[in-house]
Each structure stands twice: as C-alpha cells, then as structure tokens.
mmCIF file of C-alpha atoms and ligand atoms in Angstrom:
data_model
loop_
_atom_site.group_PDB
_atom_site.id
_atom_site.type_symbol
_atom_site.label_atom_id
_atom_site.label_comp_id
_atom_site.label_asym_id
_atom_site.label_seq_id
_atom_site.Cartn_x
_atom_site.Cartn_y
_atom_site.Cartn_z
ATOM 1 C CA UNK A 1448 -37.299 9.607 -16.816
ATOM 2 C CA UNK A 1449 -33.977 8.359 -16.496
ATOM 3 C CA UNK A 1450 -31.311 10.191 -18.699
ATOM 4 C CA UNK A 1451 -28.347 8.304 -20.686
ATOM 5 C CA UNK A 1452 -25.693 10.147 -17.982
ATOM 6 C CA UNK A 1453 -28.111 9.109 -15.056
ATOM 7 C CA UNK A 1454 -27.688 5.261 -16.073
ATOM 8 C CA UNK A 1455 -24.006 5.387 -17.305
ATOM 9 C CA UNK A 1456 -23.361 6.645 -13.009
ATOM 10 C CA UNK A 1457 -25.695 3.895 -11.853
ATOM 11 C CA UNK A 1458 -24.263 1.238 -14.451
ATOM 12 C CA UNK A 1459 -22.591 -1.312 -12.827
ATOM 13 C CA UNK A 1460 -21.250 -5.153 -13.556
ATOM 14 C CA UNK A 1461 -24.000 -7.224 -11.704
ATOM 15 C CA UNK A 1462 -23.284 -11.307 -10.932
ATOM 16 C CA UNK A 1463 -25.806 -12.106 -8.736
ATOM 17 C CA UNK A 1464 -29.233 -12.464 -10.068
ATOM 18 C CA UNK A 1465 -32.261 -13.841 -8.190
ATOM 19 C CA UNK A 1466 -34.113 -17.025 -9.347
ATOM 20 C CA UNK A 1467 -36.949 -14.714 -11.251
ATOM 21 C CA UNK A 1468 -36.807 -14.962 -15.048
ATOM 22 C CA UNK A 1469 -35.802 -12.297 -17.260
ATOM 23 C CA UNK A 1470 -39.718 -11.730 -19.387
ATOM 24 C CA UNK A 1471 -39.940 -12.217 -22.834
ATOM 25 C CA UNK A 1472 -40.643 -8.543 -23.539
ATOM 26 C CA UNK A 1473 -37.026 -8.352 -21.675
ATOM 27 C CA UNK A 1474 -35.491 -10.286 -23.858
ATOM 28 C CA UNK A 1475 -36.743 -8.798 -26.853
ATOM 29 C CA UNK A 1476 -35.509 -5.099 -25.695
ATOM 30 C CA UNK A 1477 -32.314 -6.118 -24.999
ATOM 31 C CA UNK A 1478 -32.002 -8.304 -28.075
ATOM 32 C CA UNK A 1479 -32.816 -4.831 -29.996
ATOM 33 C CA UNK A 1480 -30.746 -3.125 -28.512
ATOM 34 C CA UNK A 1481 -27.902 -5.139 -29.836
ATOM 35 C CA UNK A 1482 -29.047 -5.356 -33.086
ATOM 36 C CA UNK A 1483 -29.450 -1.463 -32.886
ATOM 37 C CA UNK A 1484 -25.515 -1.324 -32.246
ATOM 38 C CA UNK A 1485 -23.470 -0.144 -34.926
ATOM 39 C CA UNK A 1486 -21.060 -1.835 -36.958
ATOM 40 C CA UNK A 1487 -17.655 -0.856 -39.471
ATOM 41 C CA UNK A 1488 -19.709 -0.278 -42.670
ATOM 42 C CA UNK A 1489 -22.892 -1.412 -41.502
ATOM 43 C CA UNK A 1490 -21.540 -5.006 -42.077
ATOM 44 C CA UNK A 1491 -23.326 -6.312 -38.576
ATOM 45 C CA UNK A 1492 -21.084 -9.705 -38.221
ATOM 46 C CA UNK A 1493 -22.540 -10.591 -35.178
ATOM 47 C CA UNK A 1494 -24.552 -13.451 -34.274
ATOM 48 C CA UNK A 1495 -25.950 -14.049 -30.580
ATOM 49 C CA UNK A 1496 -27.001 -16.989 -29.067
ATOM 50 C CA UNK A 1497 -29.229 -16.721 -26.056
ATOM 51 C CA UNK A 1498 -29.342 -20.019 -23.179
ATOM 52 C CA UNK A 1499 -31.729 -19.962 -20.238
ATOM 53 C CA UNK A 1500 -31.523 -24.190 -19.810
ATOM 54 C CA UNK A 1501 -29.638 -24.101 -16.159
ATOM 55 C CA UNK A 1502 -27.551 -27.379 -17.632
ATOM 56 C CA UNK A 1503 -26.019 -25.618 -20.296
ATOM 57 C CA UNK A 1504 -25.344 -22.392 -17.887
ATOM 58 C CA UNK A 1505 -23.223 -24.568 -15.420
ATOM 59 C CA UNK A 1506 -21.853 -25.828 -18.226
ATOM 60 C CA UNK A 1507 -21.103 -22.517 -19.623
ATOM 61 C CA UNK A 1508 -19.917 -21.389 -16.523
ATOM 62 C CA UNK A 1509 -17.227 -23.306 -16.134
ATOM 63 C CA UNK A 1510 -15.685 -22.220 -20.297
ATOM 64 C CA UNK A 1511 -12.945 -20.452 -17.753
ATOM 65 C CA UNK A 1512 -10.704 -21.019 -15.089
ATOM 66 C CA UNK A 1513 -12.061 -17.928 -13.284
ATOM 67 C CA UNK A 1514 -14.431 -15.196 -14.119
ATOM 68 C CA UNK A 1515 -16.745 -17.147 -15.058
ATOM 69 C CA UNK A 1516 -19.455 -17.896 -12.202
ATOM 70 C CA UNK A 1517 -22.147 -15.635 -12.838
ATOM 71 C CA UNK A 1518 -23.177 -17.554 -15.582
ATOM 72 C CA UNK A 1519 -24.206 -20.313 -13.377
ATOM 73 C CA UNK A 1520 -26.708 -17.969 -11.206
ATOM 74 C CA UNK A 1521 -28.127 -15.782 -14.368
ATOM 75 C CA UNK A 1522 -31.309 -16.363 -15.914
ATOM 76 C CA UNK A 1523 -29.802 -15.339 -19.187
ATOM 77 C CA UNK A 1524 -27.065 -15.561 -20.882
ATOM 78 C CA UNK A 1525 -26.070 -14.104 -24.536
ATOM 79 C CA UNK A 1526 -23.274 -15.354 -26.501
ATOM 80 C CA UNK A 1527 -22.012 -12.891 -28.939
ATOM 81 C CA UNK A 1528 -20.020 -14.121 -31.572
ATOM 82 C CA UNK A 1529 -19.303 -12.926 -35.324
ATOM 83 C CA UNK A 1530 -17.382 -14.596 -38.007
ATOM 84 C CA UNK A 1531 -14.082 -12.840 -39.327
ATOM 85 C CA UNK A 1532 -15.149 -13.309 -42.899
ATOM 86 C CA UNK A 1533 -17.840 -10.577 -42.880
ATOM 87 C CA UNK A 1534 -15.603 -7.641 -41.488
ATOM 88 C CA UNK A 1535 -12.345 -7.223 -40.368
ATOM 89 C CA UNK A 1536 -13.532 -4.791 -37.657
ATOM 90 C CA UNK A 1537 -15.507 -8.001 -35.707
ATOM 91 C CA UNK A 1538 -13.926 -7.410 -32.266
ATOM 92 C CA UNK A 1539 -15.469 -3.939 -32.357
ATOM 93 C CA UNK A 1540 -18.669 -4.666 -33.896
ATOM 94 C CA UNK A 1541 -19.133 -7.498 -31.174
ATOM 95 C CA UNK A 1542 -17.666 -5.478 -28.324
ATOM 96 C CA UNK A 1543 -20.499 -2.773 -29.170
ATOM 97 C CA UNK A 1544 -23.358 -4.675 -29.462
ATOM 98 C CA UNK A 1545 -22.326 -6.526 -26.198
ATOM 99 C CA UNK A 1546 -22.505 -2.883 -24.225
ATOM 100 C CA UNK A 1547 -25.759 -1.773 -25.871
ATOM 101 C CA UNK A 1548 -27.346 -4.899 -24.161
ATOM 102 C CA UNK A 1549 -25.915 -4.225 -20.959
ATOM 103 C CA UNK A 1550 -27.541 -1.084 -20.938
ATOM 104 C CA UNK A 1551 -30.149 -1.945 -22.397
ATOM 105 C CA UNK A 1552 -30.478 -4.537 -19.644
ATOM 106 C CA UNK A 1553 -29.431 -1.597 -16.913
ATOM 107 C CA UNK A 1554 -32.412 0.591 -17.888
ATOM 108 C CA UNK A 1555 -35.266 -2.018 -17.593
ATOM 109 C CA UNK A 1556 -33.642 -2.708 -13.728
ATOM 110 C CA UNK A 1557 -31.752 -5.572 -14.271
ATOM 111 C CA UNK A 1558 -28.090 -6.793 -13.703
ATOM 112 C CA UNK A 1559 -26.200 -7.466 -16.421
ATOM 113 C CA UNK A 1560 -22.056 -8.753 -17.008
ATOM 114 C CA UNK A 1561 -19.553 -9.139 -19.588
ATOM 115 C CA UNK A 1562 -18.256 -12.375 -19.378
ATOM 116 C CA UNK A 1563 -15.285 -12.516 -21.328
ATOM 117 C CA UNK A 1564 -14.332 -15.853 -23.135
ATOM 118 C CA UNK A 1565 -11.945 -15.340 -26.465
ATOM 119 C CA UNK A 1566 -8.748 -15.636 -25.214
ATOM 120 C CA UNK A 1567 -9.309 -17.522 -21.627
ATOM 121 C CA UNK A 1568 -8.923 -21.010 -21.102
ATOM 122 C CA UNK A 1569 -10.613 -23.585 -18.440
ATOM 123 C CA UNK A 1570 -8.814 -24.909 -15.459
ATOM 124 C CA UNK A 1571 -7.508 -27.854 -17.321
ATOM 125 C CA UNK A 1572 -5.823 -25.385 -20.650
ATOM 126 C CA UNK A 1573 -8.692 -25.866 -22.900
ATOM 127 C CA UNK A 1574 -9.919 -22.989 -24.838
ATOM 128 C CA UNK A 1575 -13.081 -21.543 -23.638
ATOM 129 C CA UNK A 1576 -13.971 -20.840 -27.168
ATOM 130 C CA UNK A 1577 -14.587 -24.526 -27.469
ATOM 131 C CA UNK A 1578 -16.242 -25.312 -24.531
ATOM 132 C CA UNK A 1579 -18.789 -22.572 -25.375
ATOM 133 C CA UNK A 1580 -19.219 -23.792 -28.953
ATOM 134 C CA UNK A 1581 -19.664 -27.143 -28.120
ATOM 135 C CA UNK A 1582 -22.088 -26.571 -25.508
ATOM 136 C CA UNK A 1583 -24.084 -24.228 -28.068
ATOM 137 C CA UNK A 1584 -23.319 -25.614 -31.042
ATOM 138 C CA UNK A 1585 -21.574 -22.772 -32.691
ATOM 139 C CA UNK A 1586 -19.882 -23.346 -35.846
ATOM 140 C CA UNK A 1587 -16.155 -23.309 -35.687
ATOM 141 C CA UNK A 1588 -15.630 -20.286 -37.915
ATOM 142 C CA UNK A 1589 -17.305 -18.241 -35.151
ATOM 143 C CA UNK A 1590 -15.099 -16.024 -32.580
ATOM 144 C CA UNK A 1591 -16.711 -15.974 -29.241
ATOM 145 C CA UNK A 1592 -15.863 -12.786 -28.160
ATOM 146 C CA UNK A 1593 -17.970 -12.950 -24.676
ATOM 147 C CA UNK A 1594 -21.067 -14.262 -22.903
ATOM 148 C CA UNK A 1595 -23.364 -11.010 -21.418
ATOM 149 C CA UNK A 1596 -24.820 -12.355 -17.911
ATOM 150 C CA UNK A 1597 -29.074 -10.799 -17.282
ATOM 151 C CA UNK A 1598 -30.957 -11.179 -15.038
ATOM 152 C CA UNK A 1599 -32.879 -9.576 -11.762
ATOM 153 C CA UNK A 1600 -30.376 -7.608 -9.937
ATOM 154 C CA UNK A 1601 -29.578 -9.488 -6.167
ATOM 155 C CA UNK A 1602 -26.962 -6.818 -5.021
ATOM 156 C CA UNK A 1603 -27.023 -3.601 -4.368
ATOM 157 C CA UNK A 1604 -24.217 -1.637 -5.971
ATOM 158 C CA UNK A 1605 -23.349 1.998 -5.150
ATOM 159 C CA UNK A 1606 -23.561 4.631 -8.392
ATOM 160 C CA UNK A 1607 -19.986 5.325 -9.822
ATOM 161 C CA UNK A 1608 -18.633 8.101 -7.581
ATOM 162 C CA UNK A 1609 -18.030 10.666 -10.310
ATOM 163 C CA UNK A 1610 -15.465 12.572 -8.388
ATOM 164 C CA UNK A 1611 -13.097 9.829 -8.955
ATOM 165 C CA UNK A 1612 -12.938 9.818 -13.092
ATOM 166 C CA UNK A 1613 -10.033 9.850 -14.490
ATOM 167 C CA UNK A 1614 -9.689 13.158 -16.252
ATOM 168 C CA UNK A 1615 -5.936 12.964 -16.238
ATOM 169 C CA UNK A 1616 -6.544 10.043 -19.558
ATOM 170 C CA UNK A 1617 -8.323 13.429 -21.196
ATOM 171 C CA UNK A 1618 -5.875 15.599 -23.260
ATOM 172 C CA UNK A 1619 -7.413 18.701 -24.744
ATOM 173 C CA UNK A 1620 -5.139 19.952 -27.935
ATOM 174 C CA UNK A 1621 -1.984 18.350 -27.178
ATOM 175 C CA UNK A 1622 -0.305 15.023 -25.261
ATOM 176 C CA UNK A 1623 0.171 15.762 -21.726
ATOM 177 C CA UNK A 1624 2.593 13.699 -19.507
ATOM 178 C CA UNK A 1625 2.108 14.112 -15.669
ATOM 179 C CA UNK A 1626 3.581 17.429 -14.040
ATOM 180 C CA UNK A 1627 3.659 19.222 -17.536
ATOM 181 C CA UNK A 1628 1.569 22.139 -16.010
ATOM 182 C CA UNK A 1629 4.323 22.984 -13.440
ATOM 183 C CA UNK A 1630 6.572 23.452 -16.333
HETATM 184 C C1 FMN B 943 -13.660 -6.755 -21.941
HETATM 185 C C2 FMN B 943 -14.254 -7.064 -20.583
HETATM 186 C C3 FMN B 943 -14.085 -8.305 -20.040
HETATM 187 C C4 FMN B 943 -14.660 -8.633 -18.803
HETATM 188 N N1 FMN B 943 -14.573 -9.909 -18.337
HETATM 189 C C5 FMN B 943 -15.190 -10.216 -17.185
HETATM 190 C C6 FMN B 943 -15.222 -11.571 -16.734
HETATM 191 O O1 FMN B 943 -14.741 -12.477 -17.397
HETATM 192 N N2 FMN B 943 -15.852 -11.840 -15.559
HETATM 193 C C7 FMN B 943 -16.436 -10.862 -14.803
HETATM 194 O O2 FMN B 943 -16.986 -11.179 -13.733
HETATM 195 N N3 FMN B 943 -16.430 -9.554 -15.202
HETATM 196 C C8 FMN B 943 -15.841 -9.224 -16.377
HETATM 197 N N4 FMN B 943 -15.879 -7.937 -16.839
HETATM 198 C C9 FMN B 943 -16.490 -6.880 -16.025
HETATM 199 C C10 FMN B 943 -15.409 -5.966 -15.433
HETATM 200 O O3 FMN B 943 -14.732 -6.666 -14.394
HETATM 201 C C11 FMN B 943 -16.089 -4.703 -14.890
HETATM 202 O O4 FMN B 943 -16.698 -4.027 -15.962
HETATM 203 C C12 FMN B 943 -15.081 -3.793 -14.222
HETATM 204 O O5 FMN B 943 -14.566 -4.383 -13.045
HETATM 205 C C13 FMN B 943 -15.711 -2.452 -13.855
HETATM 206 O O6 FMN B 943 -16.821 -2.658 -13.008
HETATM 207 P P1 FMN B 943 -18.255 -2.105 -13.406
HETATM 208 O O7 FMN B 943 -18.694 -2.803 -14.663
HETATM 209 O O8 FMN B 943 -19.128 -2.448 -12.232
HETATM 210 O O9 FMN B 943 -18.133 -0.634 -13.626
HETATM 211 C C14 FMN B 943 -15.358 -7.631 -18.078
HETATM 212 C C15 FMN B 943 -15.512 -6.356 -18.644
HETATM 213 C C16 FMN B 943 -14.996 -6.087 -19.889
HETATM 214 C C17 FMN B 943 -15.237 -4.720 -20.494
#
C-alpha cells in the first residue's frame, strides 16, 4: 500500500482529465476527506458545492482571465467556500479542506487542481467571485476561496524529484541567511 510520503512525491496539479466520470463512491471519499480536514476551533466554516453539468463548467471556467481552463475539461469540480461570520480563521480552514481532497483525489488515481478564484478577475475586470456565485447560486456572504478540478488523470506527470527540495527554507534553532555557515 501506498504510504502518505509515497503520494505527497507522486502528487502533482493535474488539468487534463479524460471524458470518464469521477464514480459516486469517488465523490463520496473525496467529499470525506474534506469534511475530515481540520478547522481553528473545530468551527468547520466551509461549505462546498460540487458541479458536473458541462454548461455550468464552461461557464465556470471562464470566472478568470487565466488559470482557469481545466475546469472546462474536468468531470468535477468543487467549490469551496465558507462564510467569515463563523471563524475568523476561514482562509485556512478552506485552504485545508481544499488539499485533503486533492489527496484524497491523488490516492484513488485521479487528477486533481486548485483552481484559485478569490482575488482574480475575468478578462473583462469582473470579480470571479461573482461569476462563480452566480453560476452556483452561492449566497453573497460566501468567500470563494477556490474551485478543486477531479477527474481521470490524461497526463502523465513525473514524481517530484526529491533532490531538488528546498531545504535552505528549513532553519533548525536559529534564522539563517545565505552564506552564514562560512562565517
Ligand atoms: C493557492 C493556489 C492557487 C492555485 N491556483 C491555480 C490556478 O488558478 N490554476 C491552475 O492551473 N493551478 C493553480 N494552482 C496549482 C499550482 O500552479 C501548482 O500547485 C504549482 O504549480 C505546483 O505544481 P504541482 O501542484 O504539480 O506540484 C494553485 C495552487 C495553489 C496552492
């Protein structure tokens, strides 16, 4: 079986997906996973709102001036959204639950990407908040923070190449600036 580190290397944003549906036992998994994710004080703010209707995914697709195609070829797509009233630590909570479903989504074999939509705008200015919660109905009070892309993987992406982490971001103890150790 495959371990946690084994799918984290293999992990990869996906945005092309072939034409085969995500199945409902899928769906369910990766809808667990995100309600499995967890939140500042267990408040759980999020909401998701999941669209498989191809109109509302070209739609949906084109919330942004770029970034935003591979919600027109997915067979999925997940809104996640939360309302600022029920925690102030929202972006977090959201941000979470949005990576538990992408690996979620990773371990069953599929293809999954973040898609991100609060603060991007379409090609004519408009806010892709709005598009997205007109086309889905979401109230207004609701931050879209992103729209998570599934579905059957159709490219092949390498596994991370681990060699090329970037330990230098690590400091053990103390703040280290670049070139310290020759000092
Ligand atoms: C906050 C965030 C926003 C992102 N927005 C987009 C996006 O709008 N469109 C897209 O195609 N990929 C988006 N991505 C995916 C990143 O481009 C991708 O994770 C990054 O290039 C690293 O590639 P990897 O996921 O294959 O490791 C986003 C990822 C994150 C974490």
């Amino acid at each position: 079986m495959e371990t946690l580190h084994e799918l984290l290397v293999r992990r990869h944003s996906i945005r092309r997906y072939t034409d085969e549906a995500v199945s409902a036992e899928d769906v369910k998994t990766i809808m667990e996973a995100a309600l499995l994710a967890p939140s500042s004080k267990s408040a759980r703010p999020w909401q998701f709102v999941l669209v498989d209707d191809k109109a509302d995914l070209a739609r949906l697709s084109e919330c942004k001036a770029a970034g935003a195609r591979p919600i027109a070829a997915c067979s999925l797509a997940v809104a996640v959204c939360a309302s600022p009233a029920k925690s102030d630590m929202y972006l977090e909570d959201m941000a979470i639950a949005a990576a538990y479903m992408q690996l979620q989504a990773t371990a069953l074999g599929l293809g999954a990407c973040w898609i991100q939509v609060r603060g991007r705008f379409a090609a004519d200015g408009e806010d892709a908040e709005n598009i997205v919660r007109d086309v889905l109905g979401i109230p207004d009070d609701m931050v879209v923070e992103c729209i998570v892309t599934i579905g059957h993987p159709d490219e092949n992406r390498r596994p991370v190449d681990t060699a090329k982490l970037l330990w230098e971001k690590v400091h053990v103890e103390k703040w280290h600036n670049p070139g310290d150790e020759a000092n």
